[in-house]
Short mmCIF file of C-alpha atoms in Angstrom, two decimals:
data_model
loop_
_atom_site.label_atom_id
_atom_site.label_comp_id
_atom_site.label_asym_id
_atom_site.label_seq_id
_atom_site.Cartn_x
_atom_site.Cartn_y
_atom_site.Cartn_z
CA UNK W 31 107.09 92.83 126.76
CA UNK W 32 106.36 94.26 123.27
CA UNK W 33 105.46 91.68 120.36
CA UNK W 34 106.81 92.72 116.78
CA UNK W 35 104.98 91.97 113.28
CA UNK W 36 106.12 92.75 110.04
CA UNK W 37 103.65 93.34 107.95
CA UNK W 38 106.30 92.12 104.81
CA UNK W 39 106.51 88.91 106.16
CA UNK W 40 103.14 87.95 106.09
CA UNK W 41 102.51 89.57 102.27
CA UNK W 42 105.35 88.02 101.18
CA UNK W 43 104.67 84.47 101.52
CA UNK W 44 100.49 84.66 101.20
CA UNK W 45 101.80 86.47 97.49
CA UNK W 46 103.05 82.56 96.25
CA UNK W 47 99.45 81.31 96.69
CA UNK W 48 97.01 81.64 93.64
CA UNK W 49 94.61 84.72 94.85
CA UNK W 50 91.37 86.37 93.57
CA UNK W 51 92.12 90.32 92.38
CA UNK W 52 90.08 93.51 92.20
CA UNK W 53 90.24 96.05 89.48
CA UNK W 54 92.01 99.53 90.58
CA UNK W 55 91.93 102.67 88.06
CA UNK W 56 95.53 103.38 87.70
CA UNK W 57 94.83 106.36 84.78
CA UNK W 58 91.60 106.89 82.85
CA UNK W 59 90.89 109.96 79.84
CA UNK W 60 87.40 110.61 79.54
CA UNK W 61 84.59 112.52 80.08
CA UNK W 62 84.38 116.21 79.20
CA UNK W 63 86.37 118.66 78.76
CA UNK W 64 89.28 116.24 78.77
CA UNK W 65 92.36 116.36 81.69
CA UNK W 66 95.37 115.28 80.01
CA UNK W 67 97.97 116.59 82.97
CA UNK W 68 99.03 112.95 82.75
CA UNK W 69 99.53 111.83 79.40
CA UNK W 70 101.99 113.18 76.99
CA UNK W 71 100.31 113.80 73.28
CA UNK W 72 103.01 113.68 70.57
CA UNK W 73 103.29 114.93 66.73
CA UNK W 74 99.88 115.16 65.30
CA UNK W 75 97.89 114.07 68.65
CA UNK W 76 95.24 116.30 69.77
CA UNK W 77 91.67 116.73 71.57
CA UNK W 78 88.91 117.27 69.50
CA UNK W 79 85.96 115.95 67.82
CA UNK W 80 85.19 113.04 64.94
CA UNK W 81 81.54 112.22 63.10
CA UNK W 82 82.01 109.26 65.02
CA UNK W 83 80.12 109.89 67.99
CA UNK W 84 77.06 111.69 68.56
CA UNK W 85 77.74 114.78 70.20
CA UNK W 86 80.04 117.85 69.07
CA UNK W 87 82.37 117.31 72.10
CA UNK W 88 85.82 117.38 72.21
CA UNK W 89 86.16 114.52 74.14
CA UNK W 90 88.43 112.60 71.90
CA UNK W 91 92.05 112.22 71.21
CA UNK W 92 92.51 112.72 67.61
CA UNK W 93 96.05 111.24 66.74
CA UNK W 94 96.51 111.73 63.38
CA UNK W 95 94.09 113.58 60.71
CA UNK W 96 92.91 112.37 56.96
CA UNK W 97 96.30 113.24 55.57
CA UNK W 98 98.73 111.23 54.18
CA UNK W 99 102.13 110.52 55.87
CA UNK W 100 101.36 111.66 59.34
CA UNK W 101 101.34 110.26 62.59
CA UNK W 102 100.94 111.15 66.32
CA UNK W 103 100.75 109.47 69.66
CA UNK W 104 99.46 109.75 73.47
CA UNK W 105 101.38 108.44 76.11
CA UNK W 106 101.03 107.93 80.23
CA UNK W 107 103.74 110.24 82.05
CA UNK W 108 104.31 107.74 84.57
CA UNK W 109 105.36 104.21 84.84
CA UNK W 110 103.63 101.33 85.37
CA UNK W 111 106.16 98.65 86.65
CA UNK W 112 104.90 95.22 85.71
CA UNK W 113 107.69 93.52 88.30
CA UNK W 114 105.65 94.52 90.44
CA UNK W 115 101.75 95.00 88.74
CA UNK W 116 101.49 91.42 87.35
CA UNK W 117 97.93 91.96 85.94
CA UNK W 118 96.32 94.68 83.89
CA UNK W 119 93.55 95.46 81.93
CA UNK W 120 92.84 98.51 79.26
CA UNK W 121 89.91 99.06 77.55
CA UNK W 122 89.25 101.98 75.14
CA UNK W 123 87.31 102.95 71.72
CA UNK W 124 88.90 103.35 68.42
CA UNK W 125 88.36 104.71 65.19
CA UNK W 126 89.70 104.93 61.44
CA UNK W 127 87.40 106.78 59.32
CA UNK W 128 87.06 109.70 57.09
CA UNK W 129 89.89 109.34 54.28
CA UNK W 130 90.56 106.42 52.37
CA UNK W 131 92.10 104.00 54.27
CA UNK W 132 95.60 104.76 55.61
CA UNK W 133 97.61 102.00 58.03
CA UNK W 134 96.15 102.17 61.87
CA UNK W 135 96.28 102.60 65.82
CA UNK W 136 98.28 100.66 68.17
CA UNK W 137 97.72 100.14 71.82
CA UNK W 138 101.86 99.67 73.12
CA UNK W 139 103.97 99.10 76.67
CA UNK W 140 107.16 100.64 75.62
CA UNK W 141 110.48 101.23 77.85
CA UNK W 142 110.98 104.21 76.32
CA UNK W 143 107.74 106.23 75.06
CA UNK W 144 108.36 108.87 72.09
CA UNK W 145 108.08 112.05 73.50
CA UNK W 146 108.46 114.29 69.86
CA UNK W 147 108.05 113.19 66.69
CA UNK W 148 107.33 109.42 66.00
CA UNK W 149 109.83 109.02 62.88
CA UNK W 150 109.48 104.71 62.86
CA UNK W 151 107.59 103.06 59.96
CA UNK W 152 104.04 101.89 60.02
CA UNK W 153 101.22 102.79 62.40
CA UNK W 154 103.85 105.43 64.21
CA UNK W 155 105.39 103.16 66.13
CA UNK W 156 108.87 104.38 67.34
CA UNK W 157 112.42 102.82 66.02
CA UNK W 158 113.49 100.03 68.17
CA UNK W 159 111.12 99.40 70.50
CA UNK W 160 111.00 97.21 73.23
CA UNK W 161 108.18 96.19 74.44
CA UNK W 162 104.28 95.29 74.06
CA UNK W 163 102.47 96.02 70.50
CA UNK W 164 98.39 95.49 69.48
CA UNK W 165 97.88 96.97 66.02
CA UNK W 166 94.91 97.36 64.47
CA UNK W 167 96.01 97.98 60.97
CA UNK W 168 93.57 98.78 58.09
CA UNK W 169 95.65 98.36 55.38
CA UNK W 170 98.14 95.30 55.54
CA UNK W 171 101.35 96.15 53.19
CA UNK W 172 102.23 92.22 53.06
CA UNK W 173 98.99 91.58 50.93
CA UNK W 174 97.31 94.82 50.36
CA UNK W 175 94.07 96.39 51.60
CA UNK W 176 93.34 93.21 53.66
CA UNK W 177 92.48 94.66 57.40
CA UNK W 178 94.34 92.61 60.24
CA UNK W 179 94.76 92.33 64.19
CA UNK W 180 98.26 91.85 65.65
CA UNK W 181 100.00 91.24 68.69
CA UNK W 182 103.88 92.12 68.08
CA UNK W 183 106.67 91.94 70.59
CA UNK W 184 109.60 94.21 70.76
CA UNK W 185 113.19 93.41 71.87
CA UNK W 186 114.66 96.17 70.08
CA UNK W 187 114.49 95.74 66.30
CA UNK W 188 111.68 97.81 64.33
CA UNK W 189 107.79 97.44 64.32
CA UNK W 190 107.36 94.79 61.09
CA UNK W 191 103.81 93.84 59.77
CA UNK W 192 105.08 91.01 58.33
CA UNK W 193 107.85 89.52 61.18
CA UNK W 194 110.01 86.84 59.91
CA UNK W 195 109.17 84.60 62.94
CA UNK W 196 105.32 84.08 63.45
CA UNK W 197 103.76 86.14 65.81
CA UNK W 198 99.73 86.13 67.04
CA UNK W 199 97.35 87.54 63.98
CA UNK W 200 94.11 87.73 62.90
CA UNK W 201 93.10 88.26 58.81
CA UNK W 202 90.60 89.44 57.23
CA UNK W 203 89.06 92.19 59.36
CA UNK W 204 87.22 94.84 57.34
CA UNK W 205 85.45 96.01 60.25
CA UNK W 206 88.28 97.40 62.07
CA UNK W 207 87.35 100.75 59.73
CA UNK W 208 84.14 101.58 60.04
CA UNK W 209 81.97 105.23 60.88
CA UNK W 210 81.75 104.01 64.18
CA UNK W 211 83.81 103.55 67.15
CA UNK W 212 84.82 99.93 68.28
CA UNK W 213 85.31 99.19 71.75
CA UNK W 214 88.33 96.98 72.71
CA UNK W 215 89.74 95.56 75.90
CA UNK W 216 93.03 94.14 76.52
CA UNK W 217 94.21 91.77 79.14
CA UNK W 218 97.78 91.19 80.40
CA UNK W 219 97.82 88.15 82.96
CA UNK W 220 101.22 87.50 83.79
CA UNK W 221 102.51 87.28 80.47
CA UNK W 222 99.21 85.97 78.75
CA UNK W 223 97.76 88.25 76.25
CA UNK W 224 93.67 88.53 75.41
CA UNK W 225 92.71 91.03 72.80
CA UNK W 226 89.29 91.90 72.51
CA UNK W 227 87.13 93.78 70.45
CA UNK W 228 83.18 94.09 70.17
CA UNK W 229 82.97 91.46 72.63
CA UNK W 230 83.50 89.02 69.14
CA UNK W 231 87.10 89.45 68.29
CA UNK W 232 89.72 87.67 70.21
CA UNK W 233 93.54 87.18 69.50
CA UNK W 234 95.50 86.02 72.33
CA UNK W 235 99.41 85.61 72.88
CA UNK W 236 102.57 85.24 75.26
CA UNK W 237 105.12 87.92 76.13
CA UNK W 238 106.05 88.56 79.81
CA UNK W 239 107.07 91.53 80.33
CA UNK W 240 108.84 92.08 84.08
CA UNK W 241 110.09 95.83 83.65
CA UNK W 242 108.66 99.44 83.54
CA UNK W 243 107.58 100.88 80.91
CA UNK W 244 104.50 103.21 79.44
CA UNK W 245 101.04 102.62 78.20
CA UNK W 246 99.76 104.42 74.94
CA UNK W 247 98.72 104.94 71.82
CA UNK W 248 100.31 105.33 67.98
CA UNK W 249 98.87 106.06 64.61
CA UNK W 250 99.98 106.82 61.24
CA UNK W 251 98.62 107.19 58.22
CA UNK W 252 101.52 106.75 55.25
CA UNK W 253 100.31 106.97 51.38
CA UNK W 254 96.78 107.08 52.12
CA UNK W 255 94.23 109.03 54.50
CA UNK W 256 91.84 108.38 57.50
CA UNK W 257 90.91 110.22 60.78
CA UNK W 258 92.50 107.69 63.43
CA UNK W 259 91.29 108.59 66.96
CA UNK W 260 90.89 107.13 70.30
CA UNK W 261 88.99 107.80 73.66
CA UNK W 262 86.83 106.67 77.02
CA UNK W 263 90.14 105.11 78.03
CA UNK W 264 91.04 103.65 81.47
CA UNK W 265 93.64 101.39 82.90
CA UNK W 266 93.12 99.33 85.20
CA UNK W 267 95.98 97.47 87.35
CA UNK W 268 94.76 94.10 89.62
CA UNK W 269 95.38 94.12 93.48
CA UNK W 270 95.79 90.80 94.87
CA UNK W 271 92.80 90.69 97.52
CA UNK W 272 95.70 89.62 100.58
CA UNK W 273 95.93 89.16 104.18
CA UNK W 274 98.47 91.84 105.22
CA UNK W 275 98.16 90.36 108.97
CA UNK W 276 96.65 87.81 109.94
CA UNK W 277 93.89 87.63 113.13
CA UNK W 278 96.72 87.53 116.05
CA UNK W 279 97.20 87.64 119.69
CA UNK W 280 98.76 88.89 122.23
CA UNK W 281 100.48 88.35 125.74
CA UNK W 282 98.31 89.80 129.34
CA UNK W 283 100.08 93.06 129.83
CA UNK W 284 101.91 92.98 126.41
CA UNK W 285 101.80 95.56 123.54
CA UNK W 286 101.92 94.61 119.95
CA UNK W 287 103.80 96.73 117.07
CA UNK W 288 103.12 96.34 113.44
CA UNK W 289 105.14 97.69 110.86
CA UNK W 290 104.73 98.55 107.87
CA UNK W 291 105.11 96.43 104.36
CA UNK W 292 108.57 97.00 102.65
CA UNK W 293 107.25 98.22 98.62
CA UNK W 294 104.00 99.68 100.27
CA UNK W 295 103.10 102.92 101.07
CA UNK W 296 100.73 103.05 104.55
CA UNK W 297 97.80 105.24 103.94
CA UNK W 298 96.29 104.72 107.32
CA UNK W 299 95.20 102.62 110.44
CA UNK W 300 91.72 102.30 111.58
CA UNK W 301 92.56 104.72 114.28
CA UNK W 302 93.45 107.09 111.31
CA UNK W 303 96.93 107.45 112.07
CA UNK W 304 99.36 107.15 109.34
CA UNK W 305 103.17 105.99 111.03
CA UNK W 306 104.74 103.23 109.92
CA UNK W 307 105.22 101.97 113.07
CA UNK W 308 101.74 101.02 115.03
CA UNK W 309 101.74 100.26 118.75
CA UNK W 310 98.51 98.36 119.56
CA UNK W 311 97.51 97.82 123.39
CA UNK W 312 93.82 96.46 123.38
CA UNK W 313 91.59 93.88 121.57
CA UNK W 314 89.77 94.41 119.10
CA UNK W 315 89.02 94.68 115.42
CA UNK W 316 91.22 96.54 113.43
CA UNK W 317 92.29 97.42 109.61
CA UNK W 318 95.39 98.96 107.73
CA UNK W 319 94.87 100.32 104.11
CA UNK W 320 98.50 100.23 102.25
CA UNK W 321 98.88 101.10 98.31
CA UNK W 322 101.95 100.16 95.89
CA UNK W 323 102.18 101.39 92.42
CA UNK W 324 99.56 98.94 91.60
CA UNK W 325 96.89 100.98 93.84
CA UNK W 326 95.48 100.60 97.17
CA UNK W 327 94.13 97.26 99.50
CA UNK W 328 92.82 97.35 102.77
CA UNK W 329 92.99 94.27 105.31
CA UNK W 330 91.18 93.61 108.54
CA UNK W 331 92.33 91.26 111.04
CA UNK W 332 91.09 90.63 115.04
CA UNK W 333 93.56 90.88 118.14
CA UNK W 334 93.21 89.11 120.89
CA UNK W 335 94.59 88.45 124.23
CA UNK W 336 96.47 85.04 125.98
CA UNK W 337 96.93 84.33 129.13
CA UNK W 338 100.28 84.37 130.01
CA UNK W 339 101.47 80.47 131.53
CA UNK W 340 103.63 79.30 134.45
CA UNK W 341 106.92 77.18 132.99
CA UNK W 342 109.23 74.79 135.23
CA UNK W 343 112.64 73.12 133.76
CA UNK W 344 112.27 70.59 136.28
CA UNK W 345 114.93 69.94 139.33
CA UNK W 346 118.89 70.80 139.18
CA UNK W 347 120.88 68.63 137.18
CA UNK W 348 124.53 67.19 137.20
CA UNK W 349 127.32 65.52 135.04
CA UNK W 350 130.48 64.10 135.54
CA UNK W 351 134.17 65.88 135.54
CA UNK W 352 134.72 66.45 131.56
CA UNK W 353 131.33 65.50 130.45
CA UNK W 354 128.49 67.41 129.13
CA UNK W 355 124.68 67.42 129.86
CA UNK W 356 122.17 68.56 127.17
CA UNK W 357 119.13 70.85 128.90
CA UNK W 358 115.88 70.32 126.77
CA UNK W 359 113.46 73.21 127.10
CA UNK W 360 110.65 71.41 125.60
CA UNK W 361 108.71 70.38 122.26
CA UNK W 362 105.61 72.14 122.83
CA UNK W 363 107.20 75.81 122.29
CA UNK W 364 107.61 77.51 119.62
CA UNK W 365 110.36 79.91 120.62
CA UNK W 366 113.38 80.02 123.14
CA UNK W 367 116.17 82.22 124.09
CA UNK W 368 118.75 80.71 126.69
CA UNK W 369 120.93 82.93 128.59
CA UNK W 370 124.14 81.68 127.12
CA UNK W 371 122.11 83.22 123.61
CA UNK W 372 121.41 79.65 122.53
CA UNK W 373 118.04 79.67 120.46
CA UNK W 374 117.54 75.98 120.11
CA UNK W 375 115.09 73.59 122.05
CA UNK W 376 118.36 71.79 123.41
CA UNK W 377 121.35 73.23 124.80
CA UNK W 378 124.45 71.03 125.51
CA UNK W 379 126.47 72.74 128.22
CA UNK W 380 130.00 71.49 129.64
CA UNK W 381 130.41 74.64 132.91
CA UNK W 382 128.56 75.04 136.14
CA UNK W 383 126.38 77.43 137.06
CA UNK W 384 123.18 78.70 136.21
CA UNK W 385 121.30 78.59 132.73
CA UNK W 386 117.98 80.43 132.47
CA UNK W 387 115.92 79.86 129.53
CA UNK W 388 112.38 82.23 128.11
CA UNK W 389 110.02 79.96 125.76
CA UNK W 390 107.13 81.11 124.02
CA UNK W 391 103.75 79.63 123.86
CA UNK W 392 101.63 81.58 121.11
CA UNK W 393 102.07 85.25 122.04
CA UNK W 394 103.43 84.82 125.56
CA UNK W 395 107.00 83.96 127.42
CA UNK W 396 107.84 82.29 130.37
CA UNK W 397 111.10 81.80 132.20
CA UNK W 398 112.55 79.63 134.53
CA UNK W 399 116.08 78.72 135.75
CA UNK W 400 118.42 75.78 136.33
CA UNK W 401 122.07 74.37 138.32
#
């Protein structure tokens, strides 16, 4: 006899109970020389080097340079689908220096990314976006050179410092531009924003967002000049820390098979095999390390053996001509399968002969037969 466990089954319904997460790099730019095979730079963008750091590296995305009425951006290549990634984090340094003080960068989670040249107003961001928006904008055109933080939400109509409905801001905040770089962090927890900056700044919001979309970066300067540039960036998605299978058992003589999670993909069984379908035939402790587009988990979980169990429906029964009787297999079970394919505890039957009925106890059947 061969037990079957899906592996679904048991993510699925641990997923509706609150659980802890870990961090997973999804993409990261950093280091030197940059690798940029993932992200798409657009317009202006570029690697190179600012007086903002102290080393002549270029280990910076420069998006837009000290002149006036340009703009660039960087985008990921691929997806991140937040149907499924629920939770995410990005953290990254930013800079606006070096010219006079010309609009700003925004961190966005578009639908559609620009992939040529960002023609939308203000701080580059595309025409009708959908999506997610943080701005840090140096120079506010709804009351001049007055530095603000924003969190703006896209359904379509055009990036707007100053949206008719109010959205999350912050005033006031000259130190956005500065000679050196600022580090920021943002949060996305199911729809609740946290903006971060310097560990002192904090703006927080509501937008969920249940579709894919792509993760970037857009500057622009318009009528006046700065160097805006970005870099040391990394994405991070959260992995629910989940029990894939739980510690399980099975019957003396018995195999168990595990399958594999619908949405995952299986990167390999303790054994190091890597098929979807895992036949397991002794005790012991194992683990299975699946990944989605969120990244990678592994779970452990123990097998065991039962000892299989004699069962007995008890002596022969009868009823009278054009009656019924009703054959109870028992309460204590917690599976049965009668002959007649009944898969209740009860069976009401109305025809002689003989009804045989298998119950399960844990990991292990039993049979038995009755007139």
């Amino acid at each position: 006899m061969v037990s079957q466990i899906s592996l679904g089954v048991f993510f699925l319904c641990l997923s509706l109970f609150s659980l802890s997460a870990q961090d997973n790099v999804f993409a990261s730019l950093s280091g030197f020389p940059l690798n940029t095979d993932k992200w798409n730079l657009v317009a202006d963008a570029r690697v190179g080097d600012t007086n903002g750091d102290a080393d002549g590296n270029e280990d910076e995305i420069i998006l837009c340079t000290a002149q006036m009425f340009r703009n660039g951006g960087l985008f990921l290549k691929e997806a991140i689908d937040l149907s499924v990634c629920s939770k995410w984090a990005v953290s990254f340094e930013f800079r606006m220096f070096e010219g006079s003080s010309a609009d700003g960068i925004a961190f966005c989670f578009l639908v559609n990314p620009p992939t040529g040249y960002l023609s939308g107003g203000g701080i580059g961001i595309p025409q009708n976006p959908r999506g997610l928006m943080v701005v840090m904008d140096t120079y506010n055109n709804c009351g001049g050179a007055n530095p603000e933080l924003q969190i703006r939400y896209g359904n379509g109509q055009n990036y707007s410092e100053c949206p008719t409905n109010s959205q999350p801001t912050l005033f006031g905040l000259r130190e956005l531009r500065d000679y050196n770089y600022k580090k920021a962090r943002i949060e996305y927890n199911q729809g609740n924003i946290k903006v971060t900056i310097d560990s002192t700044i904090t703006l927080e919001g509501f937008y969920p967002i249940n579709y894919a979309g792509y993760m970037g970066f857009t500057a622009s300067t318009g009528g006046s000049t700065d160097i805006h540039s970005v870099k040391n960036i990394n994405i991070y998605t959260q992995i629910p820390e989940v029990s894939a299978i739980p510690d399980t058992s099975f019957c003396l003589n018995d195999s168990l098979v595990l399958n594999k999670a619908q949405g995952f993909n299986l990167l390999g069984w303790s054994d190091g095999t890597k098929t979807d379908r895992k036949v397991i035939r002794d005790t012991g402790l194992y683990w299975v390390k699946l990944e989605n587009q969120c990244g990678s988990f592994i779970d452990s979980f123990h097998v065991r053996r039962q000892d299989p169990f004699q069962y007995d429906m008890g002596p022969d029964q009868t009823y009278c001509f054009g009656g019924k009787v009703t054959l109870d297999a028992g309460n204590i079970f917690n599976g049965f399968k009668w002959s007649d394919g009944t898969t209740n505890q009860t069976n009401a039957v109305g025809k002689n002969g003989v009804y045989a009925v298998k119950v399960r106890k844990g990991s292990c059947w039993s049979e038995d037969s009755i007139r």
